[in-house]
Short mmCIF file of C-alpha atoms in Angstrom, two decimals:
data_model
loop_
_atom_site.label_atom_id
_atom_site.label_comp_id
_atom_site.label_asym_id
_atom_site.label_seq_id
_atom_site.Cartn_x
_atom_site.Cartn_y
_atom_site.Cartn_z
CA MET A 1 77.56 93.75 115.30
CA GLU A 2 77.38 91.24 112.44
CA ILE A 3 75.40 93.71 110.29
CA LYS A 4 77.94 96.46 110.97
CA THR A 5 80.81 94.10 110.05
CA LYS A 6 79.10 93.20 106.76
CA LEU A 7 78.52 96.86 105.95
CA THR A 8 82.16 97.69 106.72
CA LEU A 9 83.39 94.81 104.55
CA ARG A 10 81.07 95.80 101.69
CA ARG A 11 82.27 99.39 101.91
CA PHE A 12 85.92 98.29 101.84
CA VAL A 13 85.31 96.03 98.83
CA GLU A 14 83.67 98.87 96.90
CA ARG A 15 86.44 101.31 97.77
CA PHE A 16 89.09 98.79 96.74
CA SER A 17 87.19 97.99 93.53
CA TYR A 18 87.03 101.70 92.70
CA GLY A 19 90.78 102.07 93.22
CA CYS A 20 91.44 99.14 90.88
CA GLY A 21 90.36 101.37 87.99
CA ASP A 22 93.37 103.68 88.39
CA PHE A 23 95.57 100.63 88.94
CA GLY A 24 94.45 99.43 85.49
CA CYS A 25 94.91 102.87 83.93
CA ASN A 26 98.43 103.17 85.31
CA ILE A 27 99.49 99.85 83.78
CA ILE A 28 99.51 101.60 80.40
CA TYR A 29 99.91 105.26 81.42
CA THR A 30 103.08 104.65 83.47
CA SER A 31 104.44 102.40 80.74
CA MET A 32 103.97 105.19 78.19
CA THR A 33 105.68 107.79 80.35
CA ALA A 34 108.50 105.62 81.75
CA PHE A 35 109.43 103.15 79.00
CA LEU A 36 107.80 103.92 75.65
CA LEU A 37 110.45 106.35 74.36
CA PHE A 38 113.20 103.99 75.55
CA TYR A 39 111.54 101.11 73.69
CA TYR A 40 111.09 103.18 70.53
CA THR A 41 114.71 104.36 70.40
CA ASP A 42 116.64 101.35 71.74
CA TYR A 43 114.59 98.38 70.54
CA ALA A 44 112.36 99.55 67.66
CA GLY A 45 114.99 101.86 66.11
CA VAL A 46 112.75 104.92 65.81
CA SER A 47 114.03 108.52 65.84
CA ALA A 48 113.65 110.12 69.29
CA ALA A 49 113.10 113.60 67.79
CA ALA A 50 110.34 112.33 65.48
CA VAL A 51 108.64 110.46 68.32
CA GLY A 52 108.80 113.55 70.54
CA THR A 53 107.05 115.59 67.85
CA ILE A 54 104.37 112.91 67.44
CA MET A 55 103.73 112.87 71.20
CA LEU A 56 103.47 116.64 71.43
CA VAL A 57 101.11 116.95 68.44
CA SER A 58 99.01 114.07 69.75
CA ARG A 59 98.30 116.02 72.95
CA VAL A 60 96.09 118.38 70.93
CA PHE A 61 93.99 115.49 69.59
CA ASP A 62 94.00 113.96 73.07
CA GLY A 63 92.51 117.07 74.67
CA ILE A 64 89.74 117.28 72.06
CA SER A 65 88.86 113.59 72.50
CA ASP A 66 88.54 114.15 76.27
CA ILE A 67 85.79 116.74 75.75
CA ILE A 68 83.98 114.49 73.26
CA MET A 69 84.11 111.54 75.66
CA GLY A 70 82.81 113.69 78.51
CA VAL A 71 79.71 114.55 76.45
CA ILE A 72 79.27 110.86 75.55
CA VAL A 73 79.40 109.81 79.22
CA ASP A 74 76.81 112.44 80.19
CA ARG A 75 74.47 111.10 77.49
CA THR A 76 75.03 107.42 78.23
CA LYS A 77 71.97 105.52 79.48
CA SER A 78 72.24 101.88 80.51
CA ARG A 79 71.22 99.57 83.34
CA PHE A 80 74.82 99.86 84.61
CA GLY A 81 74.73 103.66 84.74
CA LYS A 82 76.70 106.28 82.82
CA ALA A 83 80.37 105.51 83.53
CA ARG A 84 80.53 101.80 84.42
CA PRO A 85 79.44 100.49 80.98
CA TRP A 86 82.54 102.05 79.42
CA LEU A 87 84.82 100.25 81.86
CA LEU A 88 83.40 96.94 80.66
CA ARG A 89 83.34 97.89 76.97
CA MET A 90 86.87 99.29 76.79
CA CYS A 91 88.96 97.12 79.13
CA ILE A 92 89.96 94.57 76.46
CA PRO A 93 90.59 97.19 73.71
CA PHE A 94 92.66 99.08 76.31
CA ALA A 95 94.90 96.06 76.92
CA VAL A 96 95.20 95.35 73.18
CA SER A 97 96.19 98.96 72.46
CA GLY A 98 98.96 98.67 75.07
CA VAL A 99 100.32 95.57 73.34
CA LEU A 100 100.20 97.34 69.95
CA LEU A 101 102.22 100.25 71.35
CA PHE A 102 105.10 97.88 72.09
CA SER A 103 104.85 95.91 68.82
CA VAL A 104 106.53 98.18 66.27
CA PRO A 105 107.58 96.06 63.25
CA THR A 106 111.37 96.29 63.55
CA GLY A 107 111.96 95.19 59.96
CA TRP A 108 110.15 98.19 58.48
CA ALA A 109 111.85 101.33 57.16
CA GLN A 110 111.88 104.51 59.26
CA THR A 111 108.88 106.23 57.62
CA PRO A 112 106.47 103.25 57.89
CA LYS A 113 107.60 102.80 61.50
CA LEU A 114 106.72 106.43 62.27
CA VAL A 115 103.31 105.99 60.64
CA TYR A 116 102.76 102.91 62.82
CA VAL A 117 103.87 104.84 65.93
CA PHE A 118 101.55 107.75 65.12
CA ILE A 119 98.53 105.49 64.59
CA THR A 120 99.06 103.19 67.58
CA TYR A 121 100.06 106.02 69.95
CA ASN A 122 96.91 107.97 69.13
CA LEU A 123 94.77 104.83 69.19
CA ALA A 124 96.04 104.00 72.69
CA SER A 125 96.23 107.52 74.14
CA THR A 126 93.78 109.72 72.25
CA VAL A 127 90.99 107.18 71.69
CA ILE A 128 91.03 104.18 74.02
CA TYR A 129 92.74 105.58 77.12
CA THR A 130 90.38 108.56 76.98
CA ALA A 131 87.36 106.28 76.48
CA ILE A 132 88.13 104.40 79.70
CA ASN A 133 89.81 107.07 81.85
CA VAL A 134 87.18 109.82 81.51
CA PRO A 135 84.34 107.49 82.61
CA TYR A 136 86.53 106.19 85.43
CA SER A 137 87.29 109.72 86.63
CA THR A 138 83.55 110.51 86.51
CA LEU A 139 82.62 107.44 88.57
CA ASN A 140 83.56 108.99 91.94
CA ALA A 141 80.86 111.67 91.61
CA LEU A 142 78.29 109.08 90.51
CA MET A 143 78.91 106.71 93.43
CA THR A 144 78.29 109.09 96.34
CA GLN A 145 77.65 112.71 97.34
CA ASP A 146 79.18 112.25 100.78
CA PRO A 147 82.30 114.48 100.84
CA TYR A 148 84.21 112.25 103.28
CA GLU A 149 83.43 109.10 101.30
CA ARG A 150 84.62 110.82 98.12
CA SER A 151 87.91 111.58 99.85
CA VAL A 152 88.27 107.97 100.97
CA LEU A 153 87.57 106.80 97.41
CA SER A 154 90.27 109.21 96.21
CA ILE A 155 92.66 107.74 98.78
CA PHE A 156 92.04 104.22 97.47
CA ARG A 157 92.38 105.54 93.91
CA ASN A 158 95.80 106.99 94.62
CA LEU A 159 96.92 104.00 96.69
CA LEU A 160 96.24 101.61 93.84
CA ALA A 161 97.50 104.05 91.20
CA THR A 162 100.81 104.24 93.07
CA ALA A 163 100.82 100.44 93.40
CA GLY A 164 100.35 100.19 89.63
CA THR A 165 103.23 102.58 89.06
CA LEU A 166 105.48 100.60 91.39
CA ILE A 167 104.61 97.32 89.63
CA ILE A 168 105.40 98.79 86.20
CA ASN A 169 108.66 100.37 87.38
CA THR A 170 109.72 97.22 89.26
CA PHE A 171 108.73 94.39 86.92
CA THR A 172 108.75 95.73 83.35
CA LEU A 173 112.48 95.45 82.67
CA PRO A 174 112.88 92.09 84.48
CA LEU A 175 109.99 90.69 82.40
CA VAL A 176 111.59 92.01 79.21
CA GLU A 177 114.82 90.32 80.28
CA PHE A 178 112.94 87.09 81.05
CA PHE A 179 111.33 87.02 77.60
CA GLY A 180 114.65 87.48 75.79
CA ASN A 181 115.49 91.22 76.04
CA ASN A 182 114.63 92.00 72.42
CA ALA A 183 111.84 93.84 70.62
CA SER A 184 109.42 90.89 70.76
CA ALA A 185 110.10 90.56 74.51
CA TRP A 186 108.37 93.92 75.01
CA THR A 187 105.29 92.64 73.15
CA LYS A 188 105.16 89.53 75.35
CA THR A 189 105.66 91.63 78.48
CA PHE A 190 102.68 93.82 77.66
CA CYS A 191 100.52 90.82 76.88
CA VAL A 192 101.05 89.89 80.55
CA LEU A 193 100.58 93.45 81.85
CA GLY A 194 97.58 94.01 79.56
CA LEU A 195 95.86 90.96 81.03
CA LEU A 196 96.52 92.38 84.50
CA SER A 197 94.82 95.65 83.50
CA VAL A 198 91.75 93.76 82.20
CA VAL A 199 91.40 91.96 85.55
CA ALA A 200 91.70 95.31 87.39
CA PHE A 201 88.96 96.94 85.31
CA LEU A 202 86.64 93.95 85.69
CA ILE A 203 87.02 94.25 89.49
CA ASN A 204 86.34 97.98 89.10
CA PHE A 205 83.17 97.32 87.07
CA PHE A 206 81.65 94.51 89.15
CA GLY A 207 82.61 95.95 92.55
CA THR A 208 81.13 99.46 92.23
CA LYS A 209 77.65 100.95 91.88
CA GLU A 210 76.36 104.30 90.59
CA ARG A 211 73.84 105.88 92.98
CA VAL A 212 73.78 109.64 92.36
CA LYS A 213 71.00 111.06 90.19
CA THR A 214 70.28 114.59 89.01
CA VAL A 215 67.53 116.65 90.63
CA GLU A 216 65.47 116.23 87.45
CA GLU A 217 65.83 112.43 87.59
CA GLU A 218 64.76 112.37 91.23
CA LYS A 219 61.65 114.44 90.42
CA THR A 220 60.48 112.99 87.11
CA GLY A 221 62.46 109.82 86.55
CA GLU A 222 63.81 111.34 83.32
CA GLU A 223 67.09 113.17 82.84
CA THR A 224 67.34 116.36 80.79
CA VAL A 225 69.94 116.10 78.02
CA VAL A 226 72.28 119.09 78.27
CA SER A 227 73.58 120.42 74.96
CA PHE A 228 77.31 120.84 74.54
CA LYS A 229 76.92 124.63 74.30
CA GLU A 230 74.89 124.82 77.51
CA GLY A 231 77.31 122.46 79.25
CA ILE A 232 80.28 124.68 78.40
CA LYS A 233 78.38 127.78 79.59
CA ALA A 234 77.62 126.01 82.85
CA LEU A 235 81.30 125.13 83.32
CA LEU A 236 82.35 128.74 82.85
CA LYS A 237 79.88 129.80 85.57
CA ASN A 238 81.40 127.26 87.97
CA LYS A 239 84.18 129.16 89.77
CA TYR A 240 85.37 126.12 91.71
CA TRP A 241 85.69 124.04 88.54
CA ILE A 242 87.84 126.81 87.04
CA MET A 243 90.06 126.81 90.14
CA ILE A 244 90.57 123.03 90.20
CA THR A 245 91.17 122.89 86.43
CA VAL A 246 93.90 125.52 86.70
CA LEU A 247 95.39 123.56 89.60
CA LEU A 248 95.39 120.31 87.64
CA ALA A 249 96.96 121.97 84.60
CA ILE A 250 99.84 123.54 86.52
CA PHE A 251 100.34 120.46 88.72
CA PHE A 252 100.70 118.13 85.76
CA LEU A 253 102.91 120.67 84.01
CA ASN A 254 105.05 120.58 87.16
CA LEU A 255 105.04 116.76 87.25
CA SER A 256 106.31 116.59 83.68
CA ILE A 257 109.03 119.19 84.27
CA SER A 258 110.25 118.11 87.72
CA GLY A 259 109.78 114.38 87.01
CA GLY A 260 111.83 114.62 83.83
CA ALA A 261 114.44 116.76 85.58
CA THR A 262 114.98 114.25 88.41
CA VAL A 263 117.66 112.29 86.58
CA TYR A 264 119.50 115.51 85.62
CA PHE A 265 119.32 116.81 89.21
CA ALA A 266 120.55 113.51 90.65
CA ARG A 267 123.45 113.22 88.20
CA GLU A 268 124.59 116.83 87.81
CA ILE A 269 123.69 118.38 91.19
CA LEU A 270 123.82 115.44 93.62
CA GLY A 271 126.55 113.65 91.67
CA ASP A 272 124.96 110.20 91.28
CA SER A 273 122.28 109.24 88.73
CA ASN A 274 121.53 106.07 90.75
CA LEU A 275 119.91 108.32 93.37
CA VAL A 276 116.86 108.61 91.06
CA ALA A 277 115.65 105.19 92.25
CA THR A 278 116.23 106.15 95.90
CA ILE A 279 114.38 109.45 95.55
CA ASN A 280 111.37 108.05 93.67
CA SER A 281 110.93 104.77 95.55
CA THR A 282 111.25 106.39 98.98
CA MET A 283 108.75 109.07 97.99
CA ASN A 284 106.27 106.50 96.63
CA VAL A 285 106.49 104.26 99.70
CA ALA A 286 106.04 107.27 102.02
CA GLN A 287 103.01 108.35 99.99
CA ILE A 288 101.43 104.89 100.23
CA VAL A 289 101.98 104.66 104.00
CA CYS A 290 100.60 108.17 104.52
CA MET A 291 97.50 107.33 102.48
CA PHE A 292 96.48 104.80 105.14
CA LEU A 293 96.59 107.49 107.82
CA ILE A 294 95.22 110.56 106.07
CA ALA A 295 91.46 109.85 106.00
CA ASN A 296 90.94 111.03 109.59
CA PHE A 297 92.75 114.30 108.85
CA VAL A 298 90.46 114.89 105.86
CA LYS A 299 87.42 114.17 108.01
CA ARG A 300 88.57 116.52 110.76
CA PHE A 301 90.10 119.40 108.80
CA GLY A 302 88.45 119.18 105.37
CA LYS A 303 89.86 118.60 101.88
CA ARG A 304 90.93 122.18 101.26
CA ASN A 305 93.01 122.43 104.45
CA VAL A 306 94.65 119.02 103.98
CA PHE A 307 95.46 119.89 100.37
CA ALA A 308 96.98 123.25 101.39
CA ALA A 309 99.00 121.60 104.17
CA GLY A 310 100.34 119.15 101.59
CA LEU A 311 101.56 122.05 99.45
CA VAL A 312 103.48 123.55 102.38
CA VAL A 313 105.00 120.16 103.25
CA SER A 314 106.01 119.65 99.61
CA ILE A 315 107.80 123.00 99.55
CA VAL A 316 109.75 122.01 102.67
CA GLY A 317 110.66 118.68 101.06
CA MET A 318 111.92 120.36 97.89
CA LEU A 319 114.09 122.79 99.88
CA VAL A 320 115.61 119.98 101.99
CA LEU A 321 116.47 118.00 98.84
CA SER A 322 117.83 121.05 97.05
CA TYR A 323 120.25 121.84 99.87
CA SER A 324 121.04 118.24 100.87
CA GLY A 325 124.52 118.42 99.33
CA GLY A 326 124.23 114.77 98.31
CA SER A 327 123.76 113.56 101.90
CA ALA A 328 121.99 110.17 101.73
CA ALA A 329 120.15 110.80 105.01
CA LEU A 330 118.82 114.18 103.87
CA ILE A 331 117.82 112.78 100.48
CA ILE A 332 115.75 110.07 102.17
CA ILE A 333 114.25 112.53 104.66
CA SER A 334 113.31 114.94 101.86
CA SER A 335 111.73 112.13 99.83
CA ILE A 336 109.64 111.07 102.83
CA ILE A 337 108.52 114.68 103.34
CA ARG A 338 107.61 115.01 99.65
CA GLY A 339 105.73 111.69 99.82
CA ILE A 340 103.64 113.01 102.72
CA GLY A 341 102.89 116.19 100.76
CA GLY A 342 101.94 114.14 97.70
CA ALA A 343 99.60 111.98 99.77
CA CYS A 344 97.73 115.08 100.95
CA GLY A 345 97.13 116.11 97.35
CA GLY A 346 96.29 112.60 96.19
CA ALA A 347 93.72 112.13 98.94
CA THR A 348 91.84 115.31 98.13
CA MET A 349 92.31 116.62 94.58
CA TRP A 350 90.04 114.22 92.69
CA ALA A 351 87.39 114.41 95.40
CA MET A 352 87.48 118.21 95.03
CA VAL A 353 86.80 117.77 91.30
CA SER A 354 83.71 115.69 92.14
CA ASP A 355 82.49 118.34 94.59
CA THR A 356 82.52 120.95 91.81
CA ILE A 357 79.94 118.83 89.94
CA ASP A 358 77.41 119.24 92.76
CA TYR A 359 78.22 122.95 93.00
CA GLY A 360 77.68 123.30 89.25
CA GLU A 361 74.27 121.59 89.42
CA TRP A 362 73.28 123.84 92.33
CA LYS A 363 74.53 126.97 90.57
CA THR A 364 73.23 126.34 87.02
CA GLY A 365 70.72 123.50 87.23
CA TYR A 366 72.89 121.32 84.98
CA ARG A 367 74.71 118.24 86.23
CA THR A 368 77.46 117.44 83.71
CA ALA A 369 79.72 114.99 85.53
CA GLY A 370 81.34 113.65 82.37
CA LEU A 371 82.00 117.07 80.87
CA VAL A 372 83.45 118.40 84.14
CA ASN A 373 85.92 115.52 84.40
CA SER A 374 86.79 115.53 80.70
CA ALA A 375 87.45 119.27 80.74
CA CYS A 376 89.69 118.80 83.79
CA SER A 377 91.41 115.96 81.93
CA PHE A 378 91.92 118.26 78.95
CA GLY A 379 93.56 120.80 81.27
CA TYR A 380 96.01 118.42 82.88
CA LYS A 381 96.90 116.72 79.61
CA VAL A 382 97.71 120.08 78.04
CA GLY A 383 99.73 120.93 81.15
CA SER A 384 101.56 117.62 80.95
CA GLY A 385 102.38 118.02 77.25
CA LEU A 386 103.52 121.62 77.71
CA GLY A 387 105.63 120.61 80.71
CA SER A 388 107.48 117.97 78.69
CA ALA A 389 108.27 120.54 76.01
CA MET A 390 109.26 123.22 78.57
CA LEU A 391 111.82 120.89 80.18
CA GLY A 392 113.70 120.65 76.91
CA TRP A 393 113.39 124.37 76.19
CA ILE A 394 114.70 125.42 79.62
CA LEU A 395 117.64 123.00 79.53
CA ALA A 396 118.53 124.16 76.01
CA ALA A 397 118.29 127.83 77.03
CA GLY A 398 120.66 127.12 79.93
CA GLY A 399 123.22 125.57 77.59
CA TYR A 400 122.91 122.00 78.83
CA ILE A 401 125.04 119.63 76.71
CA GLY A 402 124.10 115.95 76.86
CA GLY A 403 127.04 113.70 77.69
CA ALA A 404 129.35 116.54 78.71
CA ALA A 405 131.71 115.69 81.57
CA VAL A 406 131.19 119.13 83.14
CA GLN A 407 128.13 121.36 82.70
CA SER A 408 128.24 125.14 82.74
CA ALA A 409 126.92 127.17 85.67
CA SER A 410 123.94 128.29 83.57
CA ALA A 411 123.14 124.66 82.66
CA LEU A 412 123.20 123.67 86.34
CA PHE A 413 120.95 126.61 87.18
CA SER A 414 118.49 125.55 84.45
CA ILE A 415 118.29 122.13 86.12
CA ARG A 416 117.56 123.80 89.48
CA ILE A 417 114.86 125.90 87.79
CA CYS A 418 113.16 122.74 86.50
CA PHE A 419 113.54 120.60 89.59
CA VAL A 420 113.25 123.11 92.45
CA LEU A 421 112.07 126.59 91.52
CA ILE A 422 109.19 125.69 89.19
CA PRO A 423 107.70 123.15 91.66
CA ILE A 424 107.92 125.67 94.52
CA GLY A 425 106.31 128.32 92.30
CA VAL A 426 103.47 125.92 91.41
CA TYR A 427 102.88 125.05 95.08
CA VAL A 428 102.71 128.75 95.98
CA ILE A 429 100.15 129.36 93.21
CA GLY A 430 98.19 126.39 94.60
CA LEU A 431 98.18 127.99 98.06
CA ILE A 432 96.89 131.26 96.60
CA ILE A 433 94.05 129.42 94.80
CA MET A 434 93.15 127.56 98.01
CA LYS A 435 92.76 130.92 99.74
CA PHE A 436 89.59 131.39 97.66
CA TRP A 437 88.30 127.79 97.98
CA LYS A 438 85.24 127.94 100.27
CA LEU A 439 83.40 124.89 98.91
CA ASP A 440 84.11 122.67 101.92
CA LYS A 441 82.14 125.04 104.14
CA GLU A 442 79.36 125.51 101.58
CA PHE A 443 78.98 121.87 100.53
CA ASP A 444 76.51 120.57 103.14
CA GLY A 445 74.15 123.46 102.44
CA ILE A 446 74.42 122.86 98.68
CA ILE A 447 73.53 119.15 99.02
CA ALA A 448 70.64 119.96 101.35
CA ASP A 449 69.30 122.51 98.85
CA LEU A 450 69.59 120.02 95.95
CA LYS A 451 67.66 117.41 97.95
CA GLU A 452 64.99 119.98 98.77
CA ARG A 453 64.63 120.84 95.07
CA ALA A 454 64.29 117.15 94.20
CA ALA A 455 61.57 116.69 96.80
CA LYS A 456 59.38 119.52 95.40
#
């Protein structure tokens, strides 16, 4: 009994330590999405239009750096493994880059400020965030080949990612207020938050272990270095990787569009912009609670079925919110429903990415964990950048006028397109893709075959 208790405790500690990595990532990622533009325009005095252009252009560089980092991870050799060394190497630069983002010299002229923004934004996002996030995303597949354990790791990842988001959304502005509510207050705030991210990544590094080796490593003790060209060819032969990459791209496109449209929907459709906090916080809390309960459903029904069920639940939640008529009770109910749907996706999506790595090795003979995750990252970053741009395009096409007391019918419909119709369309596409996802049923046979090859 004592041995079992120790094993259970050790397993929990490793799962928690793994989740701390996304907690650390979200300290900066959520800050960039939720507060960076606000800081640039209202405290640093930088043009919103110019910053928007910089962010959109930077997505191209960001996607390329993801692929490069994926190749680097696959070729990394150290006593700590392939992914973990990068968590240790980059955690302090990651925190420093976050501080630099919120340290624009306010006394500079507009052009030098924009140069500073371009350099620090790309340093933080394109270089350092990529250098720590791609290895972190790869770590799941290197820790275990057990499909249930991968799902549990994904659950802890999303639990702590959501916790990181809640901390940033809850404490950033109060900390800025505490430090004086001026430009330098933001720098001081992110010194505190940056230190928190370093602690999270150190827990992530010291609390996890890489165990999975390629078939070639198991047989000879040496790993074959896969060229970039061969790695890309292998990806294109991996049908499940293509499916999950498309899913990630359209899901993050949807998150950018619907997330950005929330404030417009609350203010113009529901009639109260303060409902944004109610909608988002209720959804996040429901997602966290559901995460504690969902592991048994994944074990019983499989990742694909839980993911698909989450899509259906999310559609129901969107419809309830869309036709709530501003009713507080229905808004809360719809947010809870959407939180449950989000938990289903959060508990399974990243584990499904890891499963495609094993399928790819079985199909092609090449195990390219870093490249698989970096290419997925490229897909969802492109989707996210395109989604941010599409939100503005659709609102402009509908004739939305910022600050107008009354919006036109076409402007209101454009908001509904962004907040309701596009998400439902994305969820339906996800259901169609899941119709062809058979990997859950095939996975045990694939792992058995890989072990048999390693034993020969």
